[in-house]
PDB file of C-alpha atoms in Angstrom:
ATOM      1  CA  TYR A   1     -33.224 -47.409  -2.072  1.00  0.00           C
ATOM      2  CA  LYS A   2     -33.760 -44.540   0.278  1.00  0.00           C
ATOM      3  CA  SER A   3     -36.659 -42.478  -0.055  1.00  0.00           C
ATOM      4  CA  HIS A   4     -36.180 -38.757  -1.592  1.00  0.00           C
ATOM      5  CA  GLY A   5     -39.500 -37.648   0.140  1.00  0.00           C
ATOM      6  CA  PHE A   6     -42.877 -39.522  -0.099  1.00  0.00           C
ATOM      7  CA  TRP A   7     -44.493 -37.089  -2.893  1.00  0.00           C
ATOM      8  CA  ARG A   8     -41.100 -37.519  -4.564  1.00  0.00           C
ATOM      9  CA  ASP A   9     -41.383 -41.040  -4.530  1.00  0.00           C
ATOM     10  CA  ILE A  10     -44.942 -41.053  -5.845  1.00  0.00           C
ATOM     11  CA  ILE A  11     -44.288 -38.973  -8.720  1.00  0.00           C
ATOM     12  CA  SER A  12     -40.934 -40.151  -9.562  1.00  0.00           C
ATOM     13  CA  ALA A  13     -42.213 -44.166  -9.079  1.00  0.00           C
ATOM     14  CA  ARG A  14     -39.312 -44.464  -6.689  1.00  0.00           C
ATOM     15  CA  TRP A  15     -42.029 -46.224  -4.589  1.00  0.00           C
ATOM     16  CA  ILE A  16     -41.759 -49.327  -6.445  1.00  0.00           C
ATOM     17  CA  VAL A  17     -38.031 -49.727  -5.129  1.00  0.00           C
ATOM     18  CA  VAL A  18     -38.306 -47.723  -1.968  1.00  0.00           C
ATOM     19  CA  PRO A  19     -40.304 -50.174   0.632  1.00  0.00           C
ATOM     20  CA  SER A  20     -41.294 -47.255   3.093  1.00  0.00           C
ATOM     21  CA  SER A  21     -43.277 -45.375   0.408  1.00  0.00           C
ATOM     22  CA  SER A  22     -44.904 -48.651  -0.753  1.00  0.00           C
ATOM     23  CA  LEU A  23     -45.928 -49.419   2.649  1.00  0.00           C
ATOM     24  CA  ARG A  24     -47.415 -45.880   3.343  1.00  0.00           C
ATOM     25  CA  ILE A  25     -49.366 -46.752   0.200  1.00  0.00           C
ATOM     26  CA  LEU A  26     -50.481 -49.502   1.324  1.00  0.00           C
ATOM     27  CA  LEU A  27     -51.365 -48.545   4.812  1.00  0.00           C
ATOM     28  CA  ALA A  28     -53.367 -45.362   3.333  1.00  0.00           C
ATOM     29  CA  VAL A  29     -55.632 -47.526   1.375  1.00  0.00           C
ATOM     30  CA  ILE A  30     -56.550 -49.940   4.290  1.00  0.00           C
ATOM     31  CA  PHE A  31     -56.980 -47.080   6.897  1.00  0.00           C
ATOM     32  CA  LEU A  32     -59.552 -45.103   4.079  1.00  0.00           C
ATOM     33  CA  HIS A  33     -61.485 -48.787   3.740  1.00  0.00           C
ATOM     34  CA  LEU A  34     -61.448 -49.199   7.412  1.00  0.00           C
ATOM     35  CA  GLN A  35     -62.745 -45.428   8.051  1.00  0.00           C
ATOM     36  CA  TRP A  36     -65.195 -45.854   5.475  1.00  0.00           C
ATOM     37  CA  VAL A  37     -66.770 -49.075   7.397  1.00  0.00           C
ATOM     38  CA  TYR A  38     -66.739 -47.830  10.859  1.00  0.00           C
ATOM     39  CA  LEU A  39     -67.324 -44.400  10.608  1.00  0.00           C
ATOM     40  CA  THR A  40     -69.340 -43.871   7.472  1.00  0.00           C
ATOM     41  CA  PRO A  41     -72.179 -45.570   9.077  1.00  0.00           C
ATOM     42  CA  LEU A  42     -72.446 -43.099  11.592  1.00  0.00           C
ATOM     43  CA  PHE A  43     -73.012 -39.829   9.323  1.00  0.00           C
ATOM     44  CA  ILE A  44     -74.917 -41.918   6.541  1.00  0.00           C
ATOM     45  CA  GLN A  45     -77.787 -44.467   6.996  1.00  0.00           C
ATOM     46  CA  ASN A  46     -77.038 -47.427   4.984  1.00  0.00           C
ATOM     47  CA  PRO A  47     -73.875 -46.079   3.126  1.00  0.00           C
ATOM     48  CA  PRO A  48     -72.853 -47.573   0.097  1.00  0.00           C
ATOM     49  CA  ALA A  49     -70.124 -50.549   0.151  1.00  0.00           C
ATOM     50  CA  SER A  50     -66.375 -49.170   0.359  1.00  0.00           C
ATOM     51  CA  PRO A  51     -65.094 -47.687  -2.955  1.00  0.00           C
ATOM     52  CA  PHE A  52     -61.908 -49.026  -1.435  1.00  0.00           C
ATOM     53  CA  ALA A  53     -62.792 -52.515  -0.944  1.00  0.00           C
ATOM     54  CA  PRO A  54     -62.092 -53.651  -4.690  1.00  0.00           C
ATOM     55  CA  LEU A  55     -58.494 -52.771  -4.385  1.00  0.00           C
ATOM     56  CA  LEU A  56     -57.912 -55.070  -1.288  1.00  0.00           C
ATOM     57  CA  PHE A  57     -60.752 -57.603  -2.120  1.00  0.00           C
ATOM     58  CA  ILE A  58     -61.993 -59.807  -5.036  1.00  0.00           C
ATOM     59  CA  SER A  59     -64.906 -58.329  -6.635  1.00  0.00           C
ATOM     60  CA  HIS A  60     -67.893 -59.780  -8.909  1.00  0.00           C
ATOM     61  CA  PRO A  61     -69.630 -62.255  -6.883  1.00  0.00           C
ATOM     62  CA  THR A  62     -72.474 -64.442  -8.944  1.00  0.00           C
ATOM     63  CA  PRO A  63     -74.429 -67.568  -7.560  1.00  0.00           C
ATOM     64  CA  SER A  64     -72.352 -70.462  -6.782  1.00  0.00           C
ATOM     65  CA  PRO A  65     -73.544 -73.528  -9.378  1.00  0.00           C
ATOM     66  CA  THR A  66     -74.043 -75.966  -6.511  1.00  0.00           C
ATOM     67  CA  GLY A  67     -76.510 -73.585  -4.870  1.00  0.00           C
ATOM     68  CA  ASP A  68     -74.628 -73.416  -1.400  1.00  0.00           C
ATOM     69  CA  PRO A  69     -74.219 -70.191   0.002  1.00  0.00           C
ATOM     70  CA  ASP A  70     -70.715 -71.246   1.829  1.00  0.00           C
ATOM     71  CA  ASP A  71     -69.100 -72.479  -1.683  1.00  0.00           C
ATOM     72  CA  PRO A  72     -69.121 -69.036  -3.408  1.00  0.00           C
ATOM     73  CA  ARG A  73     -68.290 -68.242  -6.901  1.00  0.00           C
ATOM     74  CA  TYR A  74     -66.750 -65.040  -8.724  1.00  0.00           C
ATOM     75  CA  ARG A  75     -66.608 -64.287 -12.169  1.00  0.00           C
ATOM     76  CA  LYS A  76     -63.951 -61.603 -14.029  1.00  0.00           C
ATOM     77  CA  GLY A  77     -64.940 -58.180 -14.270  1.00  0.00           C
ATOM     78  CA  TRP A  78     -63.404 -54.650 -14.865  1.00  0.00           C
ATOM     79  CA  LEU A  79     -63.007 -54.169 -10.771  1.00  0.00           C
ATOM     80  CA  ASP A  80     -59.987 -56.959 -11.170  1.00  0.00           C
ATOM     81  CA  LEU A  81     -57.998 -53.951 -12.574  1.00  0.00           C
ATOM     82  CA  ALA A  82     -57.757 -52.494  -9.145  1.00  0.00           C
ATOM     83  CA  PHE A  83     -56.939 -55.355  -7.370  1.00  0.00           C
ATOM     84  CA  ILE A  84     -54.360 -55.652  -9.292  1.00  0.00           C
ATOM     85  CA  ALA A  85     -53.177 -52.299  -8.902  1.00  0.00           C
ATOM     86  CA  TYR A  86     -52.993 -52.518  -5.300  1.00  0.00           C
ATOM     87  CA  TYR A  87     -50.946 -55.971  -5.224  1.00  0.00           C
ATOM     88  CA  ILE A  88     -48.500 -54.113  -7.769  1.00  0.00           C
ATOM     89  CA  ILE A  89     -47.747 -51.891  -4.924  1.00  0.00           C
ATOM     90  CA  PHE A  90     -47.891 -55.059  -2.186  1.00  0.00           C
ATOM     91  CA  TRP A  91     -45.351 -57.164  -4.061  1.00  0.00           C
ATOM     92  CA  SER A  92     -42.810 -53.908  -4.339  1.00  0.00           C
ATOM     93  CA  PHE A  93     -42.980 -53.728  -0.681  1.00  0.00           C
ATOM     94  CA  VAL A  94     -42.427 -57.299  -0.140  1.00  0.00           C
ATOM     95  CA  ARG A  95     -39.902 -57.672  -3.174  1.00  0.00           C
ATOM     96  CA  GLN A  96     -37.524 -54.826  -1.331  1.00  0.00           C
ATOM     97  CA  VAL A  97     -38.088 -56.058   2.200  1.00  0.00           C
ATOM     98  CA  ILE A  98     -37.049 -59.470   1.129  1.00  0.00           C
ATOM     99  CA  THR A  99     -34.510 -58.520  -0.762  1.00  0.00           C
ATOM    100  CA  ILE A 100     -32.814 -55.749   1.520  1.00  0.00           C
ATOM    101  CA  HIS A 101     -33.794 -57.193   4.900  1.00  0.00           C
ATOM    102  CA  LEU A 102     -33.532 -60.880   4.370  1.00  0.00           C
ATOM    103  CA  CYS A 103     -31.342 -61.430   1.349  1.00  0.00           C
ATOM    104  CA  HIS A 104     -28.444 -59.025   1.436  1.00  0.00           C
ATOM    105  CA  PRO A 105     -27.896 -60.187   5.180  1.00  0.00           C
ATOM    106  CA  VAL A 106     -27.752 -63.594   4.131  1.00  0.00           C
ATOM    107  CA  ALA A 107     -25.538 -62.861   0.959  1.00  0.00           C
ATOM    108  CA  ARG A 108     -22.970 -61.047   3.363  1.00  0.00           C
ATOM    109  CA  TYR A 109     -22.660 -63.944   5.728  1.00  0.00           C
ATOM    110  CA  PHE A 110     -21.683 -65.948   3.434  1.00  0.00           C
ATOM    111  CA  GLY A 111     -18.784 -63.857   1.749  1.00  0.00           C
ATOM    112  CA  LEU A 112     -20.792 -61.913  -0.781  1.00  0.00           C
ATOM    113  CA  ARG A 113     -19.532 -58.077  -1.081  1.00  0.00           C
ATOM    114  CA  LYS A 114     -19.865 -56.398  -4.071  1.00  0.00           C
ATOM    115  CA  THR A 115     -23.041 -54.470  -4.931  1.00  0.00           C
ATOM    116  CA  ALA A 116     -24.024 -56.656  -8.430  1.00  0.00           C
ATOM    117  CA  LYS A 117     -23.508 -59.949  -6.321  1.00  0.00           C
ATOM    118  CA  LEU A 118     -25.560 -58.643  -3.794  1.00  0.00           C
ATOM    119  CA  ASP A 119     -28.279 -57.513  -5.745  1.00  0.00           C
ATOM    120  CA  ARG A 120     -28.435 -60.466  -7.992  1.00  0.00           C
ATOM    121  CA  PHE A 121     -28.400 -62.663  -4.754  1.00  0.00           C
ATOM    122  CA  GLY A 122     -31.498 -60.585  -3.675  1.00  0.00           C
ATOM    123  CA  GLU A 123     -33.002 -60.643  -7.090  1.00  0.00           C
ATOM    124  CA  GLN A 124     -32.780 -64.986  -7.134  1.00  0.00           C
ATOM    125  CA  GLY A 125     -33.612 -65.220  -3.099  1.00  0.00           C
ATOM    126  CA  TYR A 126     -36.848 -63.595  -3.699  1.00  0.00           C
ATOM    127  CA  ALA A 127     -37.808 -65.451  -6.868  1.00  0.00           C
ATOM    128  CA  MET A 128     -37.020 -68.598  -4.801  1.00  0.00           C
ATOM    129  CA  ILE A 129     -39.249 -67.669  -1.944  1.00  0.00           C
ATOM    130  CA  TYR A 130     -41.986 -66.330  -4.302  1.00  0.00           C
ATOM    131  CA  PHE A 131     -42.309 -69.239  -6.408  1.00  0.00           C
ATOM    132  CA  ALA A 132     -42.064 -71.746  -3.615  1.00  0.00           C
ATOM    133  CA  PHE A 133     -44.978 -70.052  -2.033  1.00  0.00           C
ATOM    134  CA  PHE A 134     -47.119 -70.032  -5.182  1.00  0.00           C
ATOM    135  CA  GLY A 135     -46.253 -73.644  -6.296  1.00  0.00           C
ATOM    136  CA  THR A 136     -47.314 -74.452  -3.189  1.00  0.00           C
ATOM    137  CA  TRP A 137     -50.951 -72.315  -3.239  1.00  0.00           C
ATOM    138  CA  GLY A 138     -51.156 -73.704  -7.159  1.00  0.00           C
ATOM    139  CA  ALA A 139     -50.679 -77.174  -5.625  1.00  0.00           C
ATOM    140  CA  ARG A 140     -53.572 -76.566  -3.055  1.00  0.00           C
ATOM    141  CA  ILE A 141     -55.821 -74.567  -5.321  1.00  0.00           C
ATOM    142  CA  MET A 142     -55.464 -77.686  -8.387  1.00  0.00           C
ATOM    143  CA  SER A 143     -56.246 -79.987  -5.363  1.00  0.00           C
ATOM    144  CA  GLN A 144     -59.355 -78.522  -5.388  1.00  0.00           C
ATOM    145  CA  HIS A 145     -60.399 -78.979  -9.008  1.00  0.00           C
ATOM    146  CA  PRO A 146     -61.086 -82.063 -11.121  1.00  0.00           C
ATOM    147  CA  THR A 147     -58.146 -80.999 -12.538  1.00  0.00           C
ATOM    148  CA  TRP A 148     -56.149 -82.622  -9.611  1.00  0.00           C
ATOM    149  CA  TRP A 149     -53.028 -84.072 -10.434  1.00  0.00           C
ATOM    150  CA  TYR A 150     -53.038 -82.609 -14.254  1.00  0.00           C
ATOM    151  CA  ASP A 151     -56.155 -84.596 -15.090  1.00  0.00           C
ATOM    152  CA  THR A 152     -56.390 -82.755 -18.592  1.00  0.00           C
ATOM    153  CA  LYS A 153     -59.571 -83.879 -19.436  1.00  0.00           C
ATOM    154  CA  ALA A 154     -61.212 -81.551 -17.067  1.00  0.00           C
ATOM    155  CA  PHE A 155     -59.863 -78.621 -18.862  1.00  0.00           C
ATOM    156  CA  TRP A 156     -62.799 -79.380 -21.572  1.00  0.00           C
ATOM    157  CA  ILE A 157     -65.639 -81.290 -19.658  1.00  0.00           C
ATOM    158  CA  GLY A 158     -68.048 -80.079 -16.594  1.00  0.00           C
ATOM    159  CA  MET A 159     -66.164 -78.822 -13.702  1.00  0.00           C
ATOM    160  CA  TYR A 160     -68.778 -79.943 -11.337  1.00  0.00           C
ATOM    161  CA  SER A 161     -70.028 -83.286 -12.584  1.00  0.00           C
ATOM    162  CA  ARG A 162     -68.259 -85.253  -9.849  1.00  0.00           C
ATOM    163  CA  VAL A 163     -70.148 -83.327  -7.123  1.00  0.00           C
ATOM    164  CA  LEU A 164     -73.327 -82.088  -8.131  1.00  0.00           C
ATOM    165  CA  SER A 165     -76.828 -83.831  -7.193  1.00  0.00           C
ATOM    166  CA  SER A 166     -78.532 -85.762 -10.166  1.00  0.00           C
ATOM    167  CA  HIS A 167     -81.327 -82.638 -10.207  1.00  0.00           C
ATOM    168  CA  LEU A 168     -78.306 -80.131 -10.643  1.00  0.00           C
ATOM    169  CA  LEU A 169     -76.752 -82.269 -13.403  1.00  0.00           C
ATOM    170  CA  ASN A 170     -77.910 -80.162 -16.156  1.00  0.00           C
ATOM    171  CA  TYR A 171     -76.517 -76.604 -14.798  1.00  0.00           C
ATOM    172  CA  PRO A 172     -74.444 -74.781 -17.757  1.00  0.00           C
ATOM    173  CA  SER A 173     -70.909 -75.509 -15.859  1.00  0.00           C
ATOM    174  CA  ASP A 174     -69.194 -76.926 -18.936  1.00  0.00           C
ATOM    175  CA  TYR A 175     -66.282 -75.200 -20.464  1.00  0.00           C
ATOM    176  CA  PRO A 176     -65.521 -72.326 -20.715  1.00  0.00           C
ATOM    177  CA  HIS A 177     -65.341 -72.229 -16.853  1.00  0.00           C
ATOM    178  CA  TRP A 178     -66.122 -68.670 -16.105  1.00  0.00           C
ATOM    179  CA  GLN A 179     -67.479 -68.964 -12.396  1.00  0.00           C
ATOM    180  CA  MET A 180     -64.086 -69.262 -10.117  1.00  0.00           C
ATOM    181  CA  LYS A 181     -63.741 -70.515  -6.776  1.00  0.00           C
ATOM    182  CA  PRO A 182     -62.397 -67.076  -4.817  1.00  0.00           C
ATOM    183  CA  GLU A 183     -59.009 -68.877  -3.999  1.00  0.00           C
ATOM    184  CA  LEU A 184     -58.351 -69.570  -7.805  1.00  0.00           C
ATOM    185  CA  LYS A 185     -59.350 -65.811  -8.522  1.00  0.00           C
ATOM    186  CA  MET A 186     -57.194 -64.444  -5.923  1.00  0.00           C
ATOM    187  CA  TYR A 187     -54.402 -66.533  -6.716  1.00  0.00           C
ATOM    188  CA  TYR A 188     -54.831 -65.672 -10.470  1.00  0.00           C
ATOM    189  CA  LEU A 189     -54.802 -62.146 -10.022  1.00  0.00           C
ATOM    190  CA  ILE A 190     -52.196 -61.730  -7.536  1.00  0.00           C
ATOM    191  CA  GLN A 191     -49.601 -63.115  -9.874  1.00  0.00           C
ATOM    192  CA  ALA A 192     -50.997 -61.152 -12.506  1.00  0.00           C
ATOM    193  CA  ALA A 193     -49.654 -58.641 -10.160  1.00  0.00           C
ATOM    194  CA  TYR A 194     -46.350 -59.881  -9.408  1.00  0.00           C
ATOM    195  CA  TRP A 195     -45.480 -60.328 -13.326  1.00  0.00           C
ATOM    196  CA  CYS A 196     -46.836 -56.128 -13.758  1.00  0.00           C
ATOM    197  CA  GLN A 197     -44.607 -55.316 -10.850  1.00  0.00           C
ATOM    198  CA  GLN A 198     -41.818 -57.095 -12.451  1.00  0.00           C
ATOM    199  CA  LEU A 199     -42.250 -55.505 -15.849  1.00  0.00           C
ATOM    200  CA  LEU A 200     -42.342 -51.965 -14.193  1.00  0.00           C
ATOM    201  CA  VAL A 201     -39.107 -52.587 -12.299  1.00  0.00           C
ATOM    202  CA  LEU A 202     -37.237 -53.757 -15.788  1.00  0.00           C
ATOM    203  CA  GLY A 203     -39.037 -50.998 -17.973  1.00  0.00           C
ATOM    204  CA  LEU A 204     -38.377 -48.044 -16.078  1.00  0.00           C
ATOM    205  CA  LYS A 205     -34.963 -49.286 -15.116  1.00  0.00           C
ATOM    206  CA  LEU A 206     -35.294 -48.858 -11.599  1.00  0.00           C
ATOM    207  CA  GLU A 207     -32.236 -51.854 -11.433  1.00  0.00           C
ATOM    208  CA  LYS A 208     -29.196 -52.081 -13.558  1.00  0.00           C
ATOM    209  CA  PRO A 209     -30.189 -53.290 -16.842  1.00  0.00           C
ATOM    210  CA  ARG A 210     -28.687 -57.082 -17.667  1.00  0.00           C
ATOM    211  CA  LYS A 211     -27.029 -58.542 -20.594  1.00  0.00           C
ATOM    212  CA  ASP A 212     -30.214 -60.186 -21.465  1.00  0.00           C
ATOM    213  CA  TYR A 213     -32.470 -56.290 -20.950  1.00  0.00           C
ATOM    214  CA  ASN A 214     -34.336 -57.109 -24.143  1.00  0.00           C
ATOM    215  CA  GLU A 215     -35.251 -60.692 -23.987  1.00  0.00           C
ATOM    216  CA  LEU A 216     -36.251 -60.300 -20.496  1.00  0.00           C
ATOM    217  CA  ILE A 217     -38.829 -56.955 -21.733  1.00  0.00           C
ATOM    218  CA  ALA A 218     -39.881 -59.772 -23.902  1.00  0.00           C
ATOM    219  CA  HIS A 219     -40.349 -62.368 -21.845  1.00  0.00           C
ATOM    220  CA  HIS A 220     -42.434 -60.125 -19.681  1.00  0.00           C
ATOM    221  CA  PHE A 221     -44.610 -58.828 -21.905  1.00  0.00           C
ATOM    222  CA  VAL A 222     -45.526 -62.535 -23.253  1.00  0.00           C
ATOM    223  CA  THR A 223     -46.135 -63.813 -19.768  1.00  0.00           C
ATOM    224  CA  LEU A 224     -48.684 -60.791 -19.186  1.00  0.00           C
ATOM    225  CA  TRP A 225     -50.224 -61.948 -22.607  1.00  0.00           C
ATOM    226  CA  LEU A 226     -50.563 -65.032 -21.628  1.00  0.00           C
ATOM    227  CA  VAL A 227     -52.047 -64.555 -18.231  1.00  0.00           C
ATOM    228  CA  GLY A 228     -54.427 -61.973 -19.431  1.00  0.00           C
ATOM    229  CA  TRP A 229     -56.029 -63.658 -22.222  1.00  0.00           C
ATOM    230  CA  SER A 230     -56.174 -67.152 -20.356  1.00  0.00           C
ATOM    231  CA  TYR A 231     -58.030 -65.108 -17.631  1.00  0.00           C
ATOM    232  CA  GLY A 232     -60.088 -63.370 -19.979  1.00  0.00           C
ATOM    233  CA  ILE A 233     -61.454 -66.327 -22.267  1.00  0.00           C
ATOM    234  CA  ASN A 234     -61.949 -68.367 -18.814  1.00  0.00           C
ATOM    235  CA  LEU A 235     -59.052 -70.750 -19.154  1.00  0.00           C
ATOM    236  CA  THR A 236     -57.848 -70.464 -15.244  1.00  0.00           C
ATOM    237  CA  LEU A 237     -57.776 -73.799 -15.083  1.00  0.00           C
ATOM    238  CA  ILE A 238     -55.364 -74.534 -17.300  1.00  0.00           C
ATOM    239  CA  GLY A 239     -53.530 -71.482 -16.390  1.00  0.00           C
ATOM    240  CA  ASN A 240     -53.228 -73.160 -12.792  1.00  0.00           C
ATOM    241  CA  ALA A 241     -51.862 -76.153 -14.065  1.00  0.00           C
ATOM    242  CA  VAL A 242     -49.162 -74.003 -16.308  1.00  0.00           C
ATOM    243  CA  TYR A 243     -48.274 -71.661 -13.611  1.00  0.00           C
ATOM    244  CA  MET A 244     -47.712 -75.042 -11.617  1.00  0.00           C
ATOM    245  CA  SER A 245     -45.550 -76.479 -14.031  1.00  0.00           C
ATOM    246  CA  MET A 246     -43.136 -73.325 -13.936  1.00  0.00           C
ATOM    247  CA  ASP A 247     -43.471 -72.134 -10.437  1.00  0.00           C
ATOM    248  CA  ILE A 248     -42.083 -75.456  -8.934  1.00  0.00           C
ATOM    249  CA  PRO A 249     -39.141 -75.940 -10.837  1.00  0.00           C
ATOM    250  CA  ASP A 250     -38.329 -72.187 -11.173  1.00  0.00           C
ATOM    251  CA  THR A 251     -38.069 -72.929  -7.062  1.00  0.00           C
ATOM    252  CA  PHE A 252     -35.403 -75.229  -7.914  1.00  0.00           C
ATOM    253  CA  LEU A 253     -33.617 -72.922 -10.660  1.00  0.00           C
ATOM    254  CA  ALA A 254     -33.539 -69.859  -8.425  1.00  0.00           C
ATOM    255  CA  PHE A 255     -32.004 -72.005  -5.607  1.00  0.00           C
ATOM    256  CA  SER A 256     -29.371 -73.432  -7.945  1.00  0.00           C
ATOM    257  CA  LYS A 257     -28.404 -69.783  -8.886  1.00  0.00           C
ATOM    258  CA  LEU A 258     -28.234 -69.006  -5.303  1.00  0.00           C
ATOM    259  CA  LEU A 259     -25.927 -71.885  -4.943  1.00  0.00           C
ATOM    260  CA  ASN A 260     -24.045 -70.243  -7.727  1.00  0.00           C
ATOM    261  CA  TYR A 261     -23.430 -66.861  -6.052  1.00  0.00           C
ATOM    262  CA  ILE A 262     -22.172 -68.130  -3.067  1.00  0.00           C
TER     263      ILE A 262
END
């Protein structure tokens, strides 16, 4: 996973597996955003919003149904693709750092030496950490909505009926739930970026293909189809429940595979 030079890594897409190159891309965007925020006002009066902000932060705010400025809502939009693109790079960096600098040393400590075993241990170690984090985050998000704990009636009825005062009960907040809490939107898009990044790694064969390569490719396409359409047609509350139903058990599945490799 050594760099072949930053620009060659960019052209060949090796930045996906070279953490130093993906980190440079991430930092470049942050630098350009900060430069726009703090230096542009020195030369332009009332400058427009940073063009790099949609890469770093969620976009498309919308008025809150509660009318509370401290309880913001967001809708979907095309700038969401920019956010996903940036976090594909983010996951490329995180994946390789966890695999190379955390999982490989642990595997060697337990006596694994073969490259194939180290790679498999790294993949499952990364998966366990990822699913544990997002299983926990998904539970936190579900607890903020009427769908807690798998209250499926709330998938189809008014999202805010439990908290709105009587004069706001006629607000059009029933299904489809197109207004998302910022944390729900961020959670959904970062999950989408994770699966896009996983598909890139497989599709470009940046790792040695396994026996079930074709099945994995099909699995990732189906996953992204489900994530994309559920987001597009405002089924994010159902998507949150599905994610939790898979992320939490996948944490223990990955952990069992780690034990098996050891």
